[in-house]
mmCIF file with all atom_site columns, C-alpha atoms in Angstrom:
data_model
loop_
_atom_site.group_PDB
_atom_site.id
_atom_site.type_symbol
_atom_site.label_atom_id
_atom_site.label_alt_id
_atom_site.label_comp_id
_atom_site.label_asym_id
_atom_site.label_entity_id
_atom_site.label_seq_id
_atom_site.pdbx_PDB_ins_code
_atom_site.Cartn_x
_atom_site.Cartn_y
_atom_site.Cartn_z
_atom_site.occupancy
_atom_site.B_iso_or_equiv
_atom_site.pdbx_formal_charge
_atom_site.auth_seq_id
_atom_site.auth_comp_id
_atom_site.auth_asym_id
_atom_site.auth_atom_id
_atom_site.pdbx_PDB_model_num
ATOM 1   C CA . GLU A 1 1   ? -12.972 -220.764 62.781 1.00 0.00 ? 1   GLU A CA 1
ATOM 2   C CA . ILE A 1 2   ? -14.302 -218.585 65.637 1.00 0.00 ? 2   ILE A CA 1
ATOM 3   C CA . VAL A 1 3   ? -15.448 -215.326 64.098 1.00 0.00 ? 3   VAL A CA 1
ATOM 4   C CA . LEU A 1 4   ? -15.588 -212.199 66.761 1.00 0.00 ? 4   LEU A CA 1
ATOM 5   C CA . THR A 1 5   ? -18.101 -209.529 65.913 1.00 0.00 ? 5   THR A CA 1
ATOM 6   C CA . GLN A 1 6   ? -18.148 -206.270 67.531 1.00 0.00 ? 6   GLN A CA 1
ATOM 7   C CA . SER A 1 7   ? -20.655 -203.772 67.978 1.00 0.00 ? 7   SER A CA 1
ATOM 8   C CA . PRO A 1 8   ? -21.051 -200.868 67.353 1.00 0.00 ? 8   PRO A CA 1
ATOM 9   C CA . GLY A 1 9   ? -19.056 -200.083 64.689 1.00 0.00 ? 9   GLY A CA 1
ATOM 10  C CA . THR A 1 10  ? -18.778 -196.533 65.245 1.00 0.00 ? 10  THR A CA 1
ATOM 11  C CA . LEU A 1 11  ? -19.923 -195.275 69.028 1.00 0.00 ? 11  LEU A CA 1
ATOM 12  C CA . SER A 1 12  ? -20.545 -191.432 69.543 1.00 0.00 ? 12  SER A CA 1
ATOM 13  C CA . LEU A 1 13  ? -19.924 -190.025 73.153 1.00 0.00 ? 13  LEU A CA 1
ATOM 14  C CA . SER A 1 14  ? -19.267 -187.150 74.952 1.00 0.00 ? 14  SER A CA 1
ATOM 15  C CA . PRO A 1 15  ? -16.886 -187.246 77.564 1.00 0.00 ? 15  PRO A CA 1
ATOM 16  C CA . GLY A 1 16  ? -17.839 -188.240 80.993 1.00 0.00 ? 16  GLY A CA 1
ATOM 17  C CA . GLU A 1 17  ? -20.369 -190.439 79.496 1.00 0.00 ? 17  GLU A CA 1
ATOM 18  C CA . ARG A 1 18  ? -20.262 -194.179 79.773 1.00 0.00 ? 18  ARG A CA 1
ATOM 19  C CA . ALA A 1 19  ? -19.137 -196.387 76.666 1.00 0.00 ? 19  ALA A CA 1
ATOM 20  C CA . THR A 1 20  ? -20.155 -200.075 76.223 1.00 0.00 ? 20  THR A CA 1
ATOM 21  C CA . LEU A 1 21  ? -18.290 -201.799 73.565 1.00 0.00 ? 21  LEU A CA 1
ATOM 22  C CA . SER A 1 22  ? -19.519 -205.313 72.707 1.00 0.00 ? 22  SER A CA 1
ATOM 23  C CA . CYS A 1 23  ? -17.299 -208.266 71.017 1.00 0.00 ? 23  CYS A CA 1
ATOM 24  C CA . ARG A 1 24  ? -19.217 -211.440 70.308 1.00 0.00 ? 24  ARG A CA 1
ATOM 25  C CA . ALA A 1 25  ? -18.102 -214.927 69.297 1.00 0.00 ? 25  ALA A CA 1
ATOM 26  C CA . SER A 1 26  ? -19.623 -217.758 66.919 1.00 0.00 ? 26  SER A CA 1
ATOM 27  C CA . GLN A 1 27  ? -18.815 -219.901 69.208 1.00 0.00 ? 27  GLN A CA 1
ATOM 28  C CA . SER A 1 28  ? -17.952 -220.282 72.961 1.00 0.00 ? 28  SER A CA 1
ATOM 29  C CA . VAL A 1 29  ? -14.330 -218.347 73.959 1.00 0.00 ? 29  VAL A CA 1
ATOM 30  C CA . SER A 1 30  ? -12.644 -219.358 77.197 1.00 0.00 ? 30  SER A CA 1
ATOM 31  C CA . SER A 1 31  ? -12.163 -215.861 79.225 1.00 0.00 ? 31  SER A CA 1
ATOM 32  C CA . LYS A 1 32  ? -8.609  -216.350 79.535 1.00 0.00 ? 32  LYS A CA 1
ATOM 33  C CA . TYR A 1 33  ? -8.190  -216.394 75.710 1.00 0.00 ? 33  TYR A CA 1
ATOM 34  C CA . LEU A 1 34  ? -10.160 -213.152 75.473 1.00 0.00 ? 34  LEU A CA 1
ATOM 35  C CA . HIS A 1 35  ? -8.416  -209.696 75.318 1.00 0.00 ? 35  HIS A CA 1
ATOM 36  C CA . TRP A 1 36  ? -8.825  -206.188 74.666 1.00 0.00 ? 36  TRP A CA 1
ATOM 37  C CA . TYR A 1 37  ? -6.521  -203.370 73.069 1.00 0.00 ? 37  TYR A CA 1
ATOM 38  C CA . GLN A 1 38  ? -6.609  -200.046 72.179 1.00 0.00 ? 38  GLN A CA 1
ATOM 39  C CA . GLN A 1 39  ? -5.353  -198.124 69.098 1.00 0.00 ? 39  GLN A CA 1
ATOM 40  C CA . LYS A 1 40  ? -5.096  -194.440 68.429 1.00 0.00 ? 40  LYS A CA 1
ATOM 41  C CA . PRO A 1 41  ? -4.082  -192.697 65.246 1.00 0.00 ? 41  PRO A CA 1
ATOM 42  C CA . GLY A 1 42  ? -1.007  -193.508 63.998 1.00 0.00 ? 42  GLY A CA 1
ATOM 43  C CA . GLN A 1 43  ? 0.115   -195.588 67.415 1.00 0.00 ? 43  GLN A CA 1
ATOM 44  C CA . ALA A 1 44  ? 0.631   -199.238 67.557 1.00 0.00 ? 44  ALA A CA 1
ATOM 45  C CA . PRO A 1 45  ? -2.283  -200.885 69.627 1.00 0.00 ? 45  PRO A CA 1
ATOM 46  C CA . ARG A 1 46  ? -2.088  -200.988 73.295 1.00 0.00 ? 46  ARG A CA 1
ATOM 47  C CA . LEU A 1 47  ? -3.126  -204.079 75.960 1.00 0.00 ? 47  LEU A CA 1
ATOM 48  C CA . LEU A 1 48  ? -6.071  -202.723 77.688 1.00 0.00 ? 48  LEU A CA 1
ATOM 49  C CA . ILE A 1 49  ? -7.789  -206.009 79.391 1.00 0.00 ? 49  ILE A CA 1
ATOM 50  C CA . TYR A 1 50  ? -6.810  -209.616 79.187 1.00 0.00 ? 50  TYR A CA 1
ATOM 51  C CA . ASP A 1 51  ? -8.162  -212.663 80.120 1.00 0.00 ? 51  ASP A CA 1
ATOM 52  C CA . ALA A 1 52  ? -11.435 -211.059 79.405 1.00 0.00 ? 52  ALA A CA 1
ATOM 53  C CA . SER A 1 53  ? -11.503 -208.693 82.915 1.00 0.00 ? 53  SER A CA 1
ATOM 54  C CA . SER A 1 54  ? -7.999  -208.056 83.749 1.00 0.00 ? 54  SER A CA 1
ATOM 55  C CA . ARG A 1 55  ? -6.823  -204.600 83.580 1.00 0.00 ? 55  ARG A CA 1
ATOM 56  C CA . ALA A 1 56  ? -3.274  -204.609 82.327 1.00 0.00 ? 56  ALA A CA 1
ATOM 57  C CA . THR A 1 57  ? 0.003   -202.615 84.042 1.00 0.00 ? 57  THR A CA 1
ATOM 58  C CA . GLY A 1 58  ? -0.817  -198.967 84.031 1.00 0.00 ? 58  GLY A CA 1
ATOM 59  C CA . ILE A 1 59  ? -4.717  -198.923 82.650 1.00 0.00 ? 59  ILE A CA 1
ATOM 60  C CA . PRO A 1 60  ? -6.756  -196.588 84.833 1.00 0.00 ? 60  PRO A CA 1
ATOM 61  C CA . ASP A 1 61  ? -9.583  -198.256 86.646 1.00 0.00 ? 61  ASP A CA 1
ATOM 62  C CA . ARG A 1 62  ? -12.451 -196.644 84.388 1.00 0.00 ? 62  ARG A CA 1
ATOM 63  C CA . PHE A 1 63  ? -11.769 -199.392 82.027 1.00 0.00 ? 63  PHE A CA 1
ATOM 64  C CA . SER A 1 64  ? -13.312 -202.405 82.856 1.00 0.00 ? 64  SER A CA 1
ATOM 65  C CA . GLY A 1 65  ? -13.787 -206.075 80.860 1.00 0.00 ? 65  GLY A CA 1
ATOM 66  C CA . SER A 1 66  ? -16.821 -208.519 81.566 1.00 0.00 ? 66  SER A CA 1
ATOM 67  C CA . GLY A 1 67  ? -18.408 -211.488 79.937 1.00 0.00 ? 67  GLY A CA 1
ATOM 68  C CA . SER A 1 68  ? -18.071 -215.029 79.340 1.00 0.00 ? 68  SER A CA 1
ATOM 69  C CA . GLY A 1 69  ? -18.747 -217.743 76.551 1.00 0.00 ? 69  GLY A CA 1
ATOM 70  C CA . THR A 1 70  ? -19.981 -215.688 73.560 1.00 0.00 ? 70  THR A CA 1
ATOM 71  C CA . ASP A 1 71  ? -20.700 -212.139 74.976 1.00 0.00 ? 71  ASP A CA 1
ATOM 72  C CA . PHE A 1 72  ? -17.541 -209.748 76.092 1.00 0.00 ? 72  PHE A CA 1
ATOM 73  C CA . THR A 1 73  ? -17.919 -206.296 76.987 1.00 0.00 ? 73  THR A CA 1
ATOM 74  C CA . LEU A 1 74  ? -15.577 -203.240 77.364 1.00 0.00 ? 74  LEU A CA 1
ATOM 75  C CA . THR A 1 75  ? -16.707 -200.908 79.724 1.00 0.00 ? 75  THR A CA 1
ATOM 76  C CA . ILE A 1 76  ? -15.304 -197.220 79.805 1.00 0.00 ? 76  ILE A CA 1
ATOM 77  C CA . SER A 1 77  ? -17.126 -195.720 83.240 1.00 0.00 ? 77  SER A CA 1
ATOM 78  C CA . ARG A 1 78  ? -16.470 -192.024 82.602 1.00 0.00 ? 78  ARG A CA 1
ATOM 79  C CA . LEU A 1 79  ? -15.100 -191.201 79.381 1.00 0.00 ? 79  LEU A CA 1
ATOM 80  C CA . GLU A 1 80  ? -12.088 -189.108 79.027 1.00 0.00 ? 80  GLU A CA 1
ATOM 81  C CA . PRO A 1 81  ? -10.615 -186.865 76.012 1.00 0.00 ? 81  PRO A CA 1
ATOM 82  C CA . GLU A 1 82  ? -8.052  -189.655 75.542 1.00 0.00 ? 82  GLU A CA 1
ATOM 83  C CA . ASP A 1 83  ? -10.373 -192.640 75.183 1.00 0.00 ? 83  ASP A CA 1
ATOM 84  C CA . PHE A 1 84  ? -11.425 -191.791 71.948 1.00 0.00 ? 84  PHE A CA 1
ATOM 85  C CA . ALA A 1 85  ? -9.873  -194.037 69.864 1.00 0.00 ? 85  ALA A CA 1
ATOM 86  C CA . LEU A 1 86  ? -10.391 -197.520 68.209 1.00 0.00 ? 86  LEU A CA 1
ATOM 87  C CA . TYR A 1 87  ? -11.088 -200.724 70.263 1.00 0.00 ? 87  TYR A CA 1
ATOM 88  C CA . TYR A 1 88  ? -10.256 -204.102 69.201 1.00 0.00 ? 88  TYR A CA 1
ATOM 89  C CA . CYS A 1 89  ? -11.011 -207.629 71.009 1.00 0.00 ? 89  CYS A CA 1
ATOM 90  C CA . HIS A 1 90  ? -8.863  -210.747 70.276 1.00 0.00 ? 90  HIS A CA 1
ATOM 91  C CA . GLN A 1 91  ? -8.904  -214.230 70.769 1.00 0.00 ? 91  GLN A CA 1
ATOM 92  C CA . TYR A 1 92  ? -6.355  -216.694 70.771 1.00 0.00 ? 92  TYR A CA 1
ATOM 93  C CA . LEU A 1 93  ? -7.290  -220.028 69.046 1.00 0.00 ? 93  LEU A CA 1
ATOM 94  C CA . SER A 1 94  ? -5.734  -223.080 70.576 1.00 0.00 ? 94  SER A CA 1
ATOM 95  C CA . SER A 1 95  ? -6.502  -225.572 67.571 1.00 0.00 ? 95  SER A CA 1
ATOM 96  C CA . PRO A 1 96  ? -4.818  -224.938 65.472 1.00 0.00 ? 96  PRO A CA 1
ATOM 97  C CA . PRO A 1 97  ? -2.853  -222.311 67.198 1.00 0.00 ? 97  PRO A CA 1
ATOM 98  C CA . GLY A 1 98  ? -3.392  -218.918 66.263 1.00 0.00 ? 98  GLY A CA 1
ATOM 99  C CA . HIS A 1 99  ? -5.316  -215.611 66.927 1.00 0.00 ? 99  HIS A CA 1
ATOM 100 C CA . THR A 1 100 ? -8.132  -213.381 65.444 1.00 0.00 ? 100 THR A CA 1
ATOM 101 C CA . PHE A 1 101 ? -9.363  -209.848 66.134 1.00 0.00 ? 101 PHE A CA 1
ATOM 102 C CA . GLY A 1 102 ? -12.635 -208.832 65.897 1.00 0.00 ? 102 GLY A CA 1
ATOM 103 C CA . GLN A 1 103 ? -13.172 -205.823 62.961 1.00 0.00 ? 103 GLN A CA 1
ATOM 104 C CA . GLY A 1 104 ? -12.664 -202.888 65.768 1.00 0.00 ? 104 GLY A CA 1
ATOM 105 C CA . THR A 1 105 ? -15.098 -200.141 67.341 1.00 0.00 ? 105 THR A CA 1
ATOM 106 C CA . LYS A 1 106 ? -14.309 -196.731 66.524 1.00 0.00 ? 106 LYS A CA 1
ATOM 107 C CA . LEU A 1 107 ? -15.323 -194.541 69.759 1.00 0.00 ? 107 LEU A CA 1
ATOM 108 C CA . GLU A 1 108 ? -15.651 -190.995 68.356 1.00 0.00 ? 108 GLU A CA 1
ATOM 109 C CA . ILE A 1 109 ? -16.373 -187.401 70.077 1.00 0.00 ? 109 ILE A CA 1
ATOM 110 C CA . LYS A 1 110 ? -19.961 -186.314 69.731 1.00 0.00 ? 110 LYS A CA 1
ATOM 111 C CA . GLU B 2 1   ? 11.802  -199.587 79.979 1.00 0.00 ? 1   GLU B CA 1
ATOM 112 C CA . GLU B 2 2   ? 10.705  -202.380 77.516 1.00 0.00 ? 2   GLU B CA 1
ATOM 113 C CA . GLN B 2 3   ? 11.102  -201.194 74.000 1.00 0.00 ? 3   GLN B CA 1
ATOM 114 C CA . LEU B 2 4   ? 10.415  -203.426 70.680 1.00 0.00 ? 4   LEU B CA 1
ATOM 115 C CA . LEU B 2 5   ? 11.597  -201.461 67.432 1.00 0.00 ? 5   LEU B CA 1
ATOM 116 C CA . GLU B 2 6   ? 10.949  -202.829 64.165 1.00 0.00 ? 6   GLU B CA 1
ATOM 117 C CA . SER B 2 7   ? 13.205  -202.059 61.170 1.00 0.00 ? 7   SER B CA 1
ATOM 118 C CA . GLY B 2 8   ? 13.418  -203.608 57.348 1.00 0.00 ? 8   GLY B CA 1
ATOM 119 C CA . GLY B 2 9   ? 10.159  -201.985 55.844 1.00 0.00 ? 9   GLY B CA 1
ATOM 120 C CA . GLY B 2 10  ? 10.061  -200.446 52.570 1.00 0.00 ? 10  GLY B CA 1
ATOM 121 C CA . LEU B 2 11  ? 8.908   -200.540 48.734 1.00 0.00 ? 11  LEU B CA 1
ATOM 122 C CA . VAL B 2 12  ? 9.108   -203.633 46.952 1.00 0.00 ? 12  VAL B CA 1
ATOM 123 C CA . GLN B 2 13  ? 7.776   -205.004 43.865 1.00 0.00 ? 13  GLN B CA 1
ATOM 124 C CA . PRO B 2 14  ? 5.245   -208.397 43.971 1.00 0.00 ? 14  PRO B CA 1
ATOM 125 C CA . GLY B 2 15  ? 7.256   -211.612 44.246 1.00 0.00 ? 15  GLY B CA 1
ATOM 126 C CA . GLY B 2 16  ? 9.888   -209.695 45.738 1.00 0.00 ? 16  GLY B CA 1
ATOM 127 C CA . SER B 2 17  ? 11.341  -210.318 49.385 1.00 0.00 ? 17  SER B CA 1
ATOM 128 C CA . LEU B 2 18  ? 12.300  -208.206 52.181 1.00 0.00 ? 18  LEU B CA 1
ATOM 129 C CA . ARG B 2 19  ? 13.449  -209.161 55.933 1.00 0.00 ? 19  ARG B CA 1
ATOM 130 C CA . LEU B 2 20  ? 12.039  -207.603 58.789 1.00 0.00 ? 20  LEU B CA 1
ATOM 131 C CA . SER B 2 21  ? 13.845  -206.766 62.256 1.00 0.00 ? 21  SER B CA 1
ATOM 132 C CA . CYS B 2 22  ? 12.747  -206.607 65.764 1.00 0.00 ? 22  CYS B CA 1
ATOM 133 C CA . ALA B 2 23  ? 14.988  -205.158 67.964 1.00 0.00 ? 23  ALA B CA 1
ATOM 134 C CA . ALA B 2 24  ? 13.895  -205.977 72.003 1.00 0.00 ? 24  ALA B CA 1
ATOM 135 C CA . SER B 2 25  ? 15.371  -204.354 75.258 1.00 0.00 ? 25  SER B CA 1
ATOM 136 C CA . GLY B 2 26  ? 14.215  -203.780 78.586 1.00 0.00 ? 26  GLY B CA 1
ATOM 137 C CA . PHE B 2 27  ? 13.113  -207.162 79.223 1.00 0.00 ? 27  PHE B CA 1
ATOM 138 C CA . THR B 2 28  ? 14.486  -210.872 78.905 1.00 0.00 ? 28  THR B CA 1
ATOM 139 C CA . PHE B 2 29  ? 13.916  -211.566 75.522 1.00 0.00 ? 29  PHE B CA 1
ATOM 140 C CA . SER B 2 30  ? 15.296  -215.269 75.593 1.00 0.00 ? 30  SER B CA 1
ATOM 141 C CA . THR B 2 31  ? 12.299  -216.209 78.214 1.00 0.00 ? 31  THR B CA 1
ATOM 142 C CA . HIS B 2 32  ? 9.361   -214.617 75.810 1.00 0.00 ? 32  HIS B CA 1
ATOM 143 C CA . GLY B 2 33  ? 7.377   -215.842 72.765 1.00 0.00 ? 33  GLY B CA 1
ATOM 144 C CA . MET B 2 34  ? 7.198   -213.253 70.164 1.00 0.00 ? 34  MET B CA 1
ATOM 145 C CA . ASN B 2 35  ? 4.566   -212.714 67.388 1.00 0.00 ? 35  ASN B CA 1
ATOM 146 C CA . TRP B 2 36  ? 4.523   -210.669 64.239 1.00 0.00 ? 36  TRP B CA 1
ATOM 147 C CA . LEU B 2 37  ? 1.002   -209.019 63.392 1.00 0.00 ? 37  LEU B CA 1
ATOM 148 C CA . ARG B 2 38  ? -0.066  -206.874 60.356 1.00 0.00 ? 38  ARG B CA 1
ATOM 149 C CA . GLN B 2 39  ? -2.150  -203.787 59.507 1.00 0.00 ? 39  GLN B CA 1
ATOM 150 C CA . ALA B 2 40  ? -3.304  -202.901 56.139 1.00 0.00 ? 40  ALA B CA 1
ATOM 151 C CA . PRO B 2 41  ? -4.131  -199.380 55.576 1.00 0.00 ? 41  PRO B CA 1
ATOM 152 C CA . GLY B 2 42  ? -7.150  -198.503 56.972 1.00 0.00 ? 42  GLY B CA 1
ATOM 153 C CA . LYS B 2 43  ? -7.831  -202.020 58.187 1.00 0.00 ? 43  LYS B CA 1
ATOM 154 C CA . GLY B 2 44  ? -7.847  -204.097 61.148 1.00 0.00 ? 44  GLY B CA 1
ATOM 155 C CA . LEU B 2 45  ? -5.218  -206.303 63.072 1.00 0.00 ? 45  LEU B CA 1
ATOM 156 C CA . GLU B 2 46  ? -4.286  -209.466 61.468 1.00 0.00 ? 46  GLU B CA 1
ATOM 157 C CA . TRP B 2 47  ? -2.070  -211.845 63.295 1.00 0.00 ? 47  TRP B CA 1
ATOM 158 C CA . VAL B 2 48  ? 0.985   -213.357 61.093 1.00 0.00 ? 48  VAL B CA 1
ATOM 159 C CA . SER B 2 49  ? 3.062   -215.517 63.083 1.00 0.00 ? 49  SER B CA 1
ATOM 160 C CA . GLY B 2 50  ? 4.527   -216.666 66.171 1.00 0.00 ? 50  GLY B CA 1
ATOM 161 C CA . ILE B 2 51  ? 7.727   -218.282 68.154 1.00 0.00 ? 51  ILE B CA 1
ATOM 162 C CA . SER B 2 52  ? 8.016   -219.809 71.165 1.00 0.00 ? 52  SER B CA 1
ATOM 163 C CA . ASP B 2 53  ? 10.884  -218.541 73.379 1.00 0.00 ? 53  ASP B CA 1
ATOM 164 C CA . ASP B 2 54  ? 13.466  -221.151 72.459 1.00 0.00 ? 54  ASP B CA 1
ATOM 165 C CA . SER B 2 55  ? 12.471  -221.332 68.730 1.00 0.00 ? 55  SER B CA 1
ATOM 166 C CA . SER B 2 56  ? 10.837  -224.793 69.153 1.00 0.00 ? 56  SER B CA 1
ATOM 167 C CA . ARG B 2 57  ? 7.235   -223.993 68.172 1.00 0.00 ? 57  ARG B CA 1
ATOM 168 C CA . ILE B 2 58  ? 6.601   -221.615 65.327 1.00 0.00 ? 58  ILE B CA 1
ATOM 169 C CA . TYR B 2 59  ? 3.139   -221.326 63.919 1.00 0.00 ? 59  TYR B CA 1
ATOM 170 C CA . TYR B 2 60  ? 1.895   -219.138 60.864 1.00 0.00 ? 60  TYR B CA 1
ATOM 171 C CA . ALA B 2 61  ? -1.274  -217.409 59.638 1.00 0.00 ? 61  ALA B CA 1
ATOM 172 C CA . ASP B 2 62  ? -2.723  -219.641 56.654 1.00 0.00 ? 62  ASP B CA 1
ATOM 173 C CA . SER B 2 63  ? -2.199  -216.171 54.659 1.00 0.00 ? 63  SER B CA 1
ATOM 174 C CA . VAL B 2 64  ? 1.456   -216.054 54.684 1.00 0.00 ? 64  VAL B CA 1
ATOM 175 C CA . LYS B 2 65  ? 1.984   -219.706 55.379 1.00 0.00 ? 65  LYS B CA 1
ATOM 176 C CA . GLY B 2 66  ? 4.697   -221.328 52.802 1.00 0.00 ? 66  GLY B CA 1
ATOM 177 C CA . ARG B 2 67  ? 6.191   -217.519 52.283 1.00 0.00 ? 67  ARG B CA 1
ATOM 178 C CA . PHE B 2 68  ? 7.120   -216.136 55.049 1.00 0.00 ? 68  PHE B CA 1
ATOM 179 C CA . THR B 2 69  ? 9.700   -217.551 57.829 1.00 0.00 ? 69  THR B CA 1
ATOM 180 C CA . ILE B 2 70  ? 9.885   -216.252 61.696 1.00 0.00 ? 70  ILE B CA 1
ATOM 181 C CA . SER B 2 71  ? 12.897  -216.661 63.136 1.00 0.00 ? 71  SER B CA 1
ATOM 182 C CA . ARG B 2 72  ? 15.087  -215.341 66.673 1.00 0.00 ? 72  ARG B CA 1
ATOM 183 C CA . ASP B 2 73  ? 18.555  -214.734 67.733 1.00 0.00 ? 73  ASP B CA 1
ATOM 184 C CA . ASN B 2 74  ? 18.345  -214.539 71.693 1.00 0.00 ? 74  ASN B CA 1
ATOM 185 C CA . SER B 2 75  ? 21.824  -213.913 71.553 1.00 0.00 ? 75  SER B CA 1
ATOM 186 C CA . LYS B 2 76  ? 20.993  -210.726 69.940 1.00 0.00 ? 76  LYS B CA 1
ATOM 187 C CA . ASN B 2 77  ? 17.622  -209.858 71.057 1.00 0.00 ? 77  ASN B CA 1
ATOM 188 C CA . THR B 2 78  ? 16.348  -209.976 67.960 1.00 0.00 ? 78  THR B CA 1
ATOM 189 C CA . LEU B 2 79  ? 13.195  -211.034 66.012 1.00 0.00 ? 79  LEU B CA 1
ATOM 190 C CA . TYR B 2 80  ? 13.137  -211.741 62.508 1.00 0.00 ? 80  TYR B CA 1
ATOM 191 C CA . LEU B 2 81  ? 10.508  -211.785 59.542 1.00 0.00 ? 81  LEU B CA 1
ATOM 192 C CA . GLN B 2 82  ? 11.901  -213.404 56.392 1.00 0.00 ? 82  GLN B CA 1
ATOM 193 C CA . MET B 2 83  ? 8.905   -212.378 53.682 1.00 0.00 ? 83  MET B CA 1
ATOM 194 C CA . ASN B 2 84  ? 9.283   -213.673 50.339 1.00 0.00 ? 84  ASN B CA 1
ATOM 195 C CA . SER B 2 85  ? 6.957   -214.190 47.141 1.00 0.00 ? 85  SER B CA 1
ATOM 196 C CA . LEU B 2 86  ? 5.028   -210.703 48.319 1.00 0.00 ? 86  LEU B CA 1
ATOM 197 C CA . ARG B 2 87  ? 1.814   -209.761 46.726 1.00 0.00 ? 87  ARG B CA 1
ATOM 198 C CA . VAL B 2 88  ? 0.232   -206.638 46.624 1.00 0.00 ? 88  VAL B CA 1
ATOM 199 C CA . GLU B 2 89  ? -2.372  -207.809 49.877 1.00 0.00 ? 89  GLU B CA 1
ATOM 200 C CA . ASP B 2 90  ? 1.038   -207.814 52.367 1.00 0.00 ? 90  ASP B CA 1
ATOM 201 C CA . THR B 2 91  ? 0.949   -204.392 52.112 1.00 0.00 ? 91  THR B CA 1
ATOM 202 C CA . ALA B 2 92  ? 0.815   -203.478 56.019 1.00 0.00 ? 92  ALA B CA 1
ATOM 203 C CA . MET B 2 93  ? 2.062   -201.974 58.934 1.00 0.00 ? 93  MET B CA 1
ATOM 204 C CA . TYR B 2 94  ? 4.131   -204.832 60.315 1.00 0.00 ? 94  TYR B CA 1
ATOM 205 C CA . TYR B 2 95  ? 4.418   -205.018 64.337 1.00 0.00 ? 95  TYR B CA 1
ATOM 206 C CA . CYS B 2 96  ? 6.409   -207.304 66.575 1.00 0.00 ? 96  CYS B CA 1
ATOM 207 C CA . ALA B 2 97  ? 4.664   -208.269 69.921 1.00 0.00 ? 97  ALA B CA 1
ATOM 208 C CA . ARG B 2 98  ? 5.809   -209.560 72.863 1.00 0.00 ? 98  ARG B CA 1
ATOM 209 C CA . GLY B 2 99  ? 3.800   -212.368 74.043 1.00 0.00 ? 99  GLY B CA 1
ATOM 210 C CA . ARG B 2 100 ? 2.429   -213.114 77.393 1.00 0.00 ? 100 ARG B CA 1
ATOM 211 C CA . SER B 2 101 ? 0.166   -216.163 78.017 1.00 0.00 ? 101 SER B CA 1
ATOM 212 C CA . TYR B 2 102 ? -2.181  -215.723 75.341 1.00 0.00 ? 102 TYR B CA 1
ATOM 213 C CA . TYR B 2 103 ? -2.343  -212.118 74.373 1.00 0.00 ? 103 TYR B CA 1
ATOM 214 C CA . PHE B 2 104 ? 0.368   -209.474 73.201 1.00 0.00 ? 104 PHE B CA 1
ATOM 215 C CA . ALA B 2 105 ? 1.626   -207.670 76.293 1.00 0.00 ? 105 ALA B CA 1
ATOM 216 C CA . SER B 2 106 ? 3.539   -204.928 74.430 1.00 0.00 ? 106 SER B CA 1
ATOM 217 C CA . TRP B 2 107 ? 4.011   -203.700 70.818 1.00 0.00 ? 107 TRP B CA 1
ATOM 218 C CA . GLY B 2 108 ? 6.455   -201.900 68.713 1.00 0.00 ? 108 GLY B CA 1
ATOM 219 C CA . GLN B 2 109 ? 5.906   -198.888 66.688 1.00 0.00 ? 109 GLN B CA 1
ATOM 220 C CA . GLY B 2 110 ? 5.803   -200.737 63.543 1.00 0.00 ? 110 GLY B CA 1
ATOM 221 C CA . THR B 2 111 ? 7.614   -200.925 59.766 1.00 0.00 ? 111 THR B CA 1
ATOM 222 C CA . LEU B 2 112 ? 5.617   -200.286 56.931 1.00 0.00 ? 112 LEU B CA 1
ATOM 223 C CA . VAL B 2 113 ? 6.030   -202.709 53.760 1.00 0.00 ? 113 VAL B CA 1
ATOM 224 C CA . THR B 2 114 ? 4.431   -201.530 50.562 1.00 0.00 ? 114 THR B CA 1
ATOM 225 C CA . ILE B 2 115 ? 4.267   -203.799 47.888 1.00 0.00 ? 115 ILE B CA 1
ATOM 226 C CA . SER B 2 116 ? 3.909   -202.011 44.277 1.00 0.00 ? 116 SER B CA 1
ATOM 227 C CA . SER B 2 117 ? 4.825   -202.455 40.748 1.00 0.00 ? 117 SER B CA 1
#
């Protein structure tokens, strides 16, 4: 089973700063199987980035995804107050079919 | 506007059963795979089960295999999750999500399931 490990567990930054969130897989993952979600307190997760680097509909261009193989990154270029939330990476598993998530990174206001 | 509305959650004793529903609107339900995911209080996300658009392919997480059954009624635009032999560790917010390619394109707001004696 491929395990996703997100780092850091908590990231403390100020509005206007750049955020870099990491998702590392225990084995190589196809980019088309790696995605990112944002979750705010009391809300459902929301798709941010699919296929490692494609922004979902309505997602601001300050959010970007990159990476390949075992190392993937979610970057928020300039933090807005509404960006402070939990972020999860997600991978699809092809055999047997299923899905797993990283443990999450909490982005908090410094 | 696309909407997914879960219902059916509640408090159940260990060993009991519950049936969750997810009513879909705002998109062509019959052409999309659908999924159930859950999140235990204060914990991360866990995929529970998925079903293809025509119900021909169904998958479960090992943690629920043999106890949960996913189904759908395309005539009613509704997804279901029948949960039997419930355990304390099944306590969670349960979300339905529309699948697209290999990701979850949209999510409902969730329904809370609590297993406790």
